Amino acid sequence: MGRYVGTSVKRVEDPRFIQGKGRYVANIQFPDMVYVAIKRSPEAHARITRMDTSAAAAMDGVVAVFTGQDFKDGGCGSLPCGWLVPDTKVPDRPIVVTDRVCHVGDSVAVVAARTPYIAADAVEAIEVDYEPLPTVVDARGAMDEGAPLVHSEIENNVSYHWALGDQEACEKAFAEADEVVEIELVNQRLIPTAMEPRAAAAQWDAASEEMTVWTTSQNPHPIRLLLSAFTLGIPESKLRVISPDVGGGFGSKIFHYPEEVIVPWVARQVGRPARWVATRTESQMTDSQGRDHVTVAKLAMTSDGTFTGLDVETWANQGAYLSTFAPLIPTALYITLLSGNYKMPGVFGKVHGTLTNTVPVDAYRGAGRPEAAYLVERLVDLAATRLGRDPLDLRRQNAIPKEDFPYQTPVAFLYDSGDYDRLMTTAADRADYAGMRQAQAEARAEGKLRGVGVVCCIEASGPAPSAVAGSLGSAVGFWESGEVRVHPTGQVSVFTGSHAHGQGHETTLAQVVADELGVPIESVEVVHGDTGRVNFGMGTYGSRSACVGGSALVRSAEKVRAKVLQLGAHLLEAAEEDVVYDRDTGRVHVKGSPESGKDFGELAFAAYTAHNLPEGMEPGLDFVSFYDPANFTFPASSHICEVEVCPDTWEVRILRYVAVDDVGKVINPMIVEGQLQGGIVQGVGQALTEIGAYSDDGQLLSGTLLEYAVPRADLLPGIEVDRIETPSPHNPLGVKGAGEMGTIAATPAVANAVLDALAPLGVTHIELPLTPERIWRAVQAAGNGA
Amino acid sequence: MRHRVCLTVNGKAEEFDVEPRLLLCHLLRAYVGLTGTNIGCDTSQCGSCTVLMDGKAVKSCTVLAVQADGCEVTTIEGLAGADGLHPVQQSFWDNHGLQCGFCTPGMIMTAVEILDRNPGATDAEVRHGLEGNICRCTGYENIVKSIVAAGARGS
């Protein structure tokens, strides 16, 4: 055990943020810069019959106006999709449309002007005539016979069908079942809403023919690759992509967006640096959105409550185009999680990815896994009700026992480690579950609508062995790079291909490397987010940075230690087997005589002076590793939520929220708790307040923060978090992902609590979010509204 | 048509000729060059751009630059003194009150006003006081903790 890993080291990145020195893309400004604004479609589906940019172009201060044809003629390629399941139909997604818009917010024309205000005025001055076309917005309705086609060449709006599981075992389970519970539910559209709106800036150096692009991305290297190979056409060697401080992502900043092409293309055209910053409204209508499933499912069990089969059919709304990883989310990150934390032999799921006249849908915090958890955990509660069983008790009965790990599910995953019974009993103890049930009985006796929700959830984080990802449809690998560069003074620079946008990597990865080398954390700096400084890396999503990015750094630090040890032995004139590397101090000394040793700094200096190296050793002290994980890691959680529903206003009030999570070994408990708390509130938002709503004609009804109800500080009274640890056996740190578990578990925990509260009124299901209006309607429909 | 605006920003006198429609947040960012005040929305919901105007917390996207004529404005850059961080800044650092940092300047400026009015603000009072500020990362837990702790330390 080192000095730093496992302790709550205060974040080294904080001083700049708390003093207003964050280096966000919107802060980048150069003399002579042009400001880009984009004309957006107000129509969900329409043909452009006329466009007149002349008034805009003539305005004082306008530098240039460009149409879709200009981008096409100027060599910009369409945006590619980076995950294709078999027979995926991929609609063309131009950078700027030329003749037809497919969702509200589609880019129609581009202005570059001397100030952002002039650019906004010029956008208003562009005249566009639209001939509206029929629209479709519903995931399942898109496949209906005669439904309007989003793209005429894609039949029935079906981008792909996909299925996984043991269909035979599933059918057998239902044929032999004593009890079957069924559900049909919607997992509603969400808008990620990172607080920093997306932005891009670019500077073209005509002399060196080098382009620098700053973008609010979670993964600058893949963006550079896509810009170079598909959309912008500048060689990777001449293209530098920087994602400096990024103000939250939650998945929405993984993907390659049109503006990342528009801004550098414009900068080159006009010969001046360029910048675009989304308004919030623009972000809400162009950032890839999340969830949006319609699902019918049933759970089979024996009369004693043993789960035997799960049968799921889902229609997944992909929006108007396929965003960068869109087909991955409802397939390999959703169906694969349907076994939950339970032993069930007959799990089978199929999904239909459909296209609609809505904003593209892709990964949003949890990405597929929350959809699976919400479905499974609602079904388990329905099963408990059917059997007259306590929902916690039924979950414990069916949980995979700890001695069964590694556990092979019927839906492809091999769970690495876990102890779900201990997770649930820890949560029950922490929450005083029995006391909560007692209090609920007393509250009910007084006519109050009190409910308790309990869940046990699974996550798959840190995707994935690259070969497996490739076999499932990925166009990229999911390894990570990590470089440990020891400078001659003994200072250490760490270069990670992961990217932090709130997660605190500059602290946690420094903790890891400082412990690996036995150096003070103050001497370790972490560099990320710049293709000009960091080896190719895959970025941050899927809670992968510690388990994959951290592991790459451990491998590099091991290489540093091995070389330092060899050099130390040489300088101490001892055999390698007679010296030790003291990981508490970074000193190399002869075994049994720590006083006769060499400091880390001395050895680093000696590696660079190269005056006296062992035979065959190269000078320098700098190692890079590319770590490809052997498996996903499988965090798990048990959350318990206590609510009361007001019988007058039908508002939900959360009384207590208790979360016990297992994210494996923990590098920084303070940061992990912060990730869980933040994730939980996002999950509660899905349960209670948030919906990306569209009208039937494709208008986004929640396009600003006036309508899209992000949780506020008073939504919860506080969150009680606790942990158990079952280390991941297959990565050197024993860590599992911590970024998404909270979000995955919170939505079903709250939904189960609210439906438990409303059970005496005969309400068994309400679609999310559980707003007072929806609850009131459900109560009325159940005939108990008096 | 341009208007002259004279104001004090973080103790320094500033003077600009501006369009009447220019927002204070844009004046601070583009004219004064203080980019610590972040802009997170366009409907005055998120509170990221909160600054102190004559001691009161305002969303600088809802204030026209011309309305700030003659005012004293304090931004996040002006909060730390010669003797180091403001106690609220220090408390956000100590209590992990931020993750991505984007809402943080607005949160801190709002917190300064909350504690100015009510130095012993409780957890529930702080949650109520933050109703005009959105954070998407922290779930507010550690923001509330930071503000309550700063209040407790100051009083």
CSV table of C-alpha atoms in Angstrom, one decimal, chain A residues 258-513:
chain,number,residue,atom,x,y,z
A,258,PRO,CA,-20.3,19.0,-37.4
A,259,GLU,CA,-19.0,22.1,-35.7
A,260,GLU,CA,-15.6,20.4,-35.2
A,261,VAL,CA,-15.3,20.4,-39.0
A,262,ILE,CA,-17.0,23.7,-39.7
A,263,VAL,CA,-14.8,25.9,-37.5
A,264,PRO,CA,-11.3,24.7,-38.8
A,265,TRP,CA,-12.7,24.7,-42.3
A,266,VAL,CA,-13.8,28.3,-42.0
A,267,ALA,CA,-10.6,29.3,-40.3
A,268,ARG,CA,-8.6,28.0,-43.3
A,269,GLN,CA,-11.0,29.6,-45.8
A,270,VAL,CA,-10.9,33.1,-44.3
A,271,GLY,CA,-7.3,32.9,-43.1
A,272,ARG,CA,-8.1,33.9,-39.6
A,273,PRO,CA,-8.6,32.1,-36.3
A,274,ALA,CA,-12.2,31.1,-35.8
A,275,ARG,CA,-14.4,30.2,-32.8
A,276,TRP,CA,-17.9,28.9,-32.3
A,277,VAL,CA,-19.6,28.6,-28.9
A,278,ALA,CA,-23.1,27.0,-28.7
A,279,THR,CA,-25.9,28.8,-27.0
A,280,ARG,CA,-27.7,26.6,-24.5
A,281,THR,CA,-30.6,26.3,-26.9
A,282,GLU,CA,-28.2,25.1,-29.6
A,283,SER,CA,-26.7,22.6,-27.3
A,284,GLN,CA,-30.0,21.2,-26.3
A,285,MET,CA,-31.0,20.7,-30.0
A,286,THR,CA,-27.7,19.5,-31.4
A,287,ASP,CA,-25.8,17.6,-28.6
A,288,SER,CA,-26.5,13.9,-29.0
A,289,GLN,CA,-29.3,12.9,-26.6
A,290,GLY,CA,-29.8,9.8,-24.5
A,291,ARG,CA,-32.0,6.8,-23.8
A,292,ASP,CA,-35.4,6.9,-25.7
A,293,HIS,CA,-36.5,3.2,-25.6
A,294,VAL,CA,-39.9,1.6,-25.9
A,295,THR,CA,-39.7,-1.9,-24.4
A,296,VAL,CA,-42.0,-4.8,-23.8
A,297,ALA,CA,-40.7,-7.5,-21.5
A,298,LYS,CA,-41.6,-10.4,-19.3
A,299,LEU,CA,-40.0,-12.2,-16.4
A,300,ALA,CA,-40.6,-15.9,-15.8
A,301,MET,CA,-40.2,-17.5,-12.3
A,302,THR,CA,-41.1,-20.5,-10.3
A,303,SER,CA,-43.7,-20.3,-7.5
A,304,ASP,CA,-40.9,-20.0,-4.9
A,305,GLY,CA,-39.7,-16.8,-6.6
A,306,THR,CA,-36.7,-18.2,-8.5
A,307,PHE,CA,-36.2,-16.2,-11.7
A,308,THR,CA,-35.9,-18.5,-14.7
A,309,GLY,CA,-36.2,-16.3,-17.8
A,310,LEU,CA,-36.4,-12.8,-19.2
A,311,ASP,CA,-37.7,-11.9,-22.6
A,312,VAL,CA,-37.1,-8.4,-23.9
A,313,GLU,CA,-38.0,-6.6,-27.1
A,314,THR,CA,-36.9,-2.9,-27.4
A,315,TRP,CA,-37.3,-0.2,-30.0
A,316,ALA,CA,-34.4,2.2,-29.7
A,317,ASN,CA,-34.7,5.7,-31.1
A,318,GLN,CA,-31.5,6.6,-32.9
A,319,GLY,CA,-32.7,10.0,-34.1
A,320,ALA,CA,-32.2,11.4,-37.6
A,321,TYR,CA,-28.7,10.2,-38.1
A,322,LEU,CA,-26.4,7.7,-36.5
A,323,SER,CA,-24.2,9.5,-34.1
A,324,THR,CA,-20.6,8.3,-33.6
A,325,PHE,CA,-21.3,5.3,-31.4
A,326,ALA,CA,-25.1,5.2,-31.6
A,327,PRO,CA,-25.7,1.5,-32.5
A,328,LEU,CA,-23.4,0.4,-29.6
A,329,ILE,CA,-25.6,1.7,-26.8
A,330,PRO,CA,-28.9,-0.3,-27.2
A,331,THR,CA,-27.0,-3.4,-28.3
A,332,ALA,CA,-23.7,-4.4,-26.6
A,333,LEU,CA,-24.2,-2.0,-23.7
A,334,TYR,CA,-27.9,-2.8,-23.1
A,335,ILE,CA,-29.0,-6.4,-24.0
A,336,THR,CA,-25.7,-7.6,-22.3
A,337,LEU,CA,-26.8,-6.2,-19.0
A,338,LEU,CA,-30.3,-7.8,-18.9
A,339,SER,CA,-29.2,-10.5,-16.5
A,340,GLY,CA,-28.8,-7.9,-13.9
A,341,ASN,CA,-27.3,-9.2,-10.7
A,342,TYR,CA,-29.4,-12.3,-10.9
A,343,LYS,CA,-29.0,-16.0,-11.8
A,344,MET,CA,-31.3,-16.5,-14.7
A,345,PRO,CA,-30.7,-19.2,-17.3
A,346,GLY,CA,-33.1,-18.0,-20.0
A,347,VAL,CA,-32.3,-14.4,-20.9
A,348,PHE,CA,-33.0,-13.2,-24.5
A,349,GLY,CA,-33.3,-9.7,-25.9
A,350,LYS,CA,-33.7,-8.2,-29.2
A,351,VAL,CA,-33.6,-4.5,-30.3
A,352,HIS,CA,-34.7,-2.5,-33.3
A,353,GLY,CA,-32.7,0.6,-33.9
A,354,THR,CA,-34.9,3.1,-35.7
A,355,LEU,CA,-34.5,6.5,-37.3
A,356,THR,CA,-36.8,9.4,-36.5
A,357,ASN,CA,-36.9,13.2,-37.1
A,358,THR,CA,-35.3,13.9,-33.8
A,359,VAL,CA,-31.8,14.9,-32.6
A,360,PRO,CA,-29.4,11.9,-32.8
A,361,VAL,CA,-29.2,9.7,-29.7
A,362,ASP,CA,-26.0,8.3,-28.4
A,363,ALA,CA,-24.3,7.5,-25.1
A,364,TYR,CA,-25.5,9.5,-22.1
A,365,ARG,CA,-24.1,8.7,-18.6
A,366,GLY,CA,-24.7,4.9,-18.2
A,367,ALA,CA,-25.5,4.5,-21.8
A,368,GLY,CA,-27.6,1.3,-22.2
A,369,ARG,CA,-26.9,0.1,-18.7
A,370,PRO,CA,-29.5,2.4,-17.0
A,371,GLU,CA,-32.1,1.3,-19.6
A,372,ALA,CA,-31.4,-2.3,-18.6
A,373,ALA,CA,-31.3,-1.6,-14.9
A,374,TYR,CA,-34.6,0.3,-14.9
A,375,LEU,CA,-36.3,-2.5,-16.9
A,376,VAL,CA,-35.0,-5.4,-14.8
A,377,GLU,CA,-35.5,-3.6,-11.4
A,378,ARG,CA,-39.1,-2.6,-12.3
A,379,LEU,CA,-39.8,-6.2,-13.3
A,380,VAL,CA,-38.4,-7.6,-10.1
A,381,ASP,CA,-40.6,-5.3,-8.1
A,382,LEU,CA,-43.6,-6.4,-10.1
A,383,ALA,CA,-42.6,-10.0,-9.3
A,384,ALA,CA,-42.3,-9.3,-5.6
A,385,THR,CA,-45.8,-7.8,-5.6
A,386,ARG,CA,-47.2,-10.8,-7.6
A,387,LEU,CA,-45.6,-13.2,-5.1
A,388,GLY,CA,-46.4,-11.2,-2.0
A,389,ARG,CA,-42.7,-11.1,-1.2
A,390,ASP,CA,-40.5,-8.4,0.2
A,391,PRO,CA,-38.6,-6.9,-2.8
A,392,LEU,CA,-35.2,-6.9,-0.9
A,393,ASP,CA,-35.8,-10.5,0.1
A,394,LEU,CA,-36.6,-11.6,-3.4
A,395,ARG,CA,-33.5,-9.9,-4.8
A,396,ARG,CA,-31.3,-11.6,-2.2
A,397,GLN,CA,-32.8,-15.0,-3.2
A,398,ASN,CA,-32.0,-14.5,-6.8
A,399,ALA,CA,-28.6,-12.7,-6.5
A,400,ILE,CA,-25.6,-14.4,-8.0
A,401,PRO,CA,-23.7,-15.8,-5.0
A,402,LYS,CA,-20.2,-14.6,-4.4
A,403,GLU,CA,-18.8,-18.0,-4.8
A,404,ASP,CA,-20.0,-18.1,-8.4
A,405,PHE,CA,-17.6,-15.5,-9.6
A,406,PRO,CA,-16.4,-15.1,-12.3
A,407,TYR,CA,-19.9,-15.6,-13.5
A,408,GLN,CA,-20.9,-16.2,-17.1
A,409,THR,CA,-24.3,-14.7,-17.9
A,410,PRO,CA,-26.5,-15.9,-20.7
A,411,VAL,CA,-25.9,-12.6,-22.5
A,412,ALA,CA,-22.2,-12.7,-23.2
A,413,PHE,CA,-20.7,-11.0,-20.2
A,414,LEU,CA,-18.3,-12.7,-17.7
A,415,TYR,CA,-18.8,-10.7,-14.4
A,416,ASP,CA,-15.4,-10.4,-12.8
A,417,SER,CA,-16.1,-10.2,-9.1
A,418,GLY,CA,-18.9,-9.2,-6.7
A,419,ASP,CA,-20.7,-9.9,-3.5
A,420,TYR,CA,-24.3,-8.8,-4.1
A,421,ASP,CA,-25.8,-10.2,-1.0
A,422,ARG,CA,-23.3,-8.3,1.2
A,423,LEU,CA,-24.0,-5.2,-0.9
A,424,MET,CA,-27.7,-5.5,-0.2
A,425,THR,CA,-27.4,-6.3,3.5
A,426,THR,CA,-25.0,-3.4,3.9
A,427,ALA,CA,-27.5,-1.1,2.3
A,428,ALA,CA,-30.3,-2.5,4.4
A,429,ASP,CA,-28.3,-2.1,7.6
A,430,ARG,CA,-27.2,1.4,6.7
A,431,ALA,CA,-30.8,2.5,5.8
A,432,ASP,CA,-32.4,0.5,8.7
A,433,TYR,CA,-34.6,-1.1,6.0
A,434,ALA,CA,-36.7,-2.9,8.6
A,435,GLY,CA,-37.3,0.4,10.4
A,436,MET,CA,-38.2,2.1,7.1
A,437,ARG,CA,-40.8,-0.6,6.4
A,438,GLN,CA,-42.2,-0.2,10.0
A,439,ALA,CA,-42.4,3.6,9.5
A,440,GLN,CA,-44.1,3.0,6.2
A,441,ALA,CA,-46.8,0.9,7.8
A,442,GLU,CA,-47.4,3.5,10.4
A,443,ALA,CA,-47.5,6.3,7.8
A,444,ARG,CA,-49.9,4.3,5.7
A,445,ALA,CA,-52.1,3.8,8.7
A,446,GLU,CA,-52.3,7.6,9.0
A,447,GLY,CA,-53.3,7.8,5.3
A,448,LYS,CA,-49.9,9.0,4.1
A,449,LEU,CA,-48.4,7.8,0.8
A,450,ARG,CA,-45.0,6.6,1.9
A,451,GLY,CA,-42.9,4.3,-0.2
A,452,VAL,CA,-39.6,2.5,-0.1
A,453,GLY,CA,-37.6,1.6,-3.2
A,454,VAL,CA,-34.8,-0.9,-3.2
A,455,VAL,CA,-32.6,-1.9,-6.1
A,456,CYS,CA,-29.6,-4.0,-6.8
A,457,CYS,CA,-27.8,-3.0,-10.1
A,458,ILE,CA,-24.9,-4.0,-12.3
A,459,GLU,CA,-22.7,-2.0,-14.5
A,460,ALA,CA,-20.1,-2.9,-17.1
A,461,SER,CA,-17.4,-0.3,-17.1
A,462,GLY,CA,-14.0,0.1,-18.7
A,463,PRO,CA,-14.8,-1.2,-22.2
A,464,ALA,CA,-13.4,-3.5,-23.4
A,465,PRO,CA,-10.9,-5.9,-24.9
A,466,SER,CA,-10.3,-4.3,-28.3
A,467,ALA,CA,-10.8,-7.6,-30.2
A,468,VAL,CA,-14.1,-8.2,-28.5
A,469,ALA,CA,-15.2,-4.6,-29.3
A,470,GLY,CA,-14.2,-5.2,-32.9
A,471,SER,CA,-16.2,-8.4,-33.1
A,472,LEU,CA,-19.3,-6.5,-31.8
A,473,GLY,CA,-19.0,-3.7,-34.4
A,474,SER,CA,-16.5,-1.2,-33.2
A,475,ALA,CA,-14.3,0.6,-35.7
A,476,VAL,CA,-11.8,1.4,-33.0
A,477,GLY,CA,-10.0,-0.3,-30.1
A,478,PHE,CA,-10.5,0.4,-26.5
A,479,TRP,CA,-7.0,0.2,-25.0
A,480,GLU,CA,-5.4,3.2,-23.4
A,481,SER,CA,-2.0,4.8,-23.5
A,482,GLY,CA,0.0,6.0,-20.6
A,483,GLU,CA,3.4,7.5,-20.6
A,484,VAL,CA,5.6,8.1,-17.5
A,485,ARG,CA,8.4,10.5,-18.4
A,486,VAL,CA,10.9,11.1,-15.6
A,487,HIS,CA,12.9,14.3,-16.2
A,488,PRO,CA,16.6,14.6,-15.3
A,489,THR,CA,15.7,16.3,-12.0
A,490,GLY,CA,13.4,13.5,-10.9
A,491,GLN,CA,10.2,15.4,-11.7
A,492,VAL,CA,7.7,13.3,-13.4
A,493,SER,CA,5.3,14.1,-16.3
A,494,VAL,CA,2.5,11.6,-16.8
A,495,PHE,CA,0.8,11.6,-20.2
A,496,THR,CA,-2.6,9.9,-20.3
A,497,GLY,CA,-4.8,9.2,-23.3
A,498,SER,CA,-7.8,9.5,-20.9
A,499,HIS,CA,-9.4,12.9,-20.6
A,500,ALA,CA,-10.8,14.6,-17.5
A,501,HIS,CA,-13.8,16.8,-17.6
A,502,GLY,CA,-14.6,16.9,-14.0
A,503,GLN,CA,-13.4,13.5,-12.8
A,504,GLY,CA,-10.1,14.7,-11.2
A,505,HIS,CA,-7.6,12.7,-13.1
A,506,GLU,CA,-4.9,15.2,-12.5
A,507,THR,CA,-5.1,14.1,-8.9
A,508,THR,CA,-6.0,10.4,-9.0
A,509,LEU,CA,-3.5,9.5,-11.7
A,510,ALA,CA,-0.8,11.4,-9.9
A,511,GLN,CA,-1.7,9.4,-6.8
A,512,VAL,CA,-1.2,6.2,-8.7
A,513,VAL,CA,2.1,7.1,-10.3
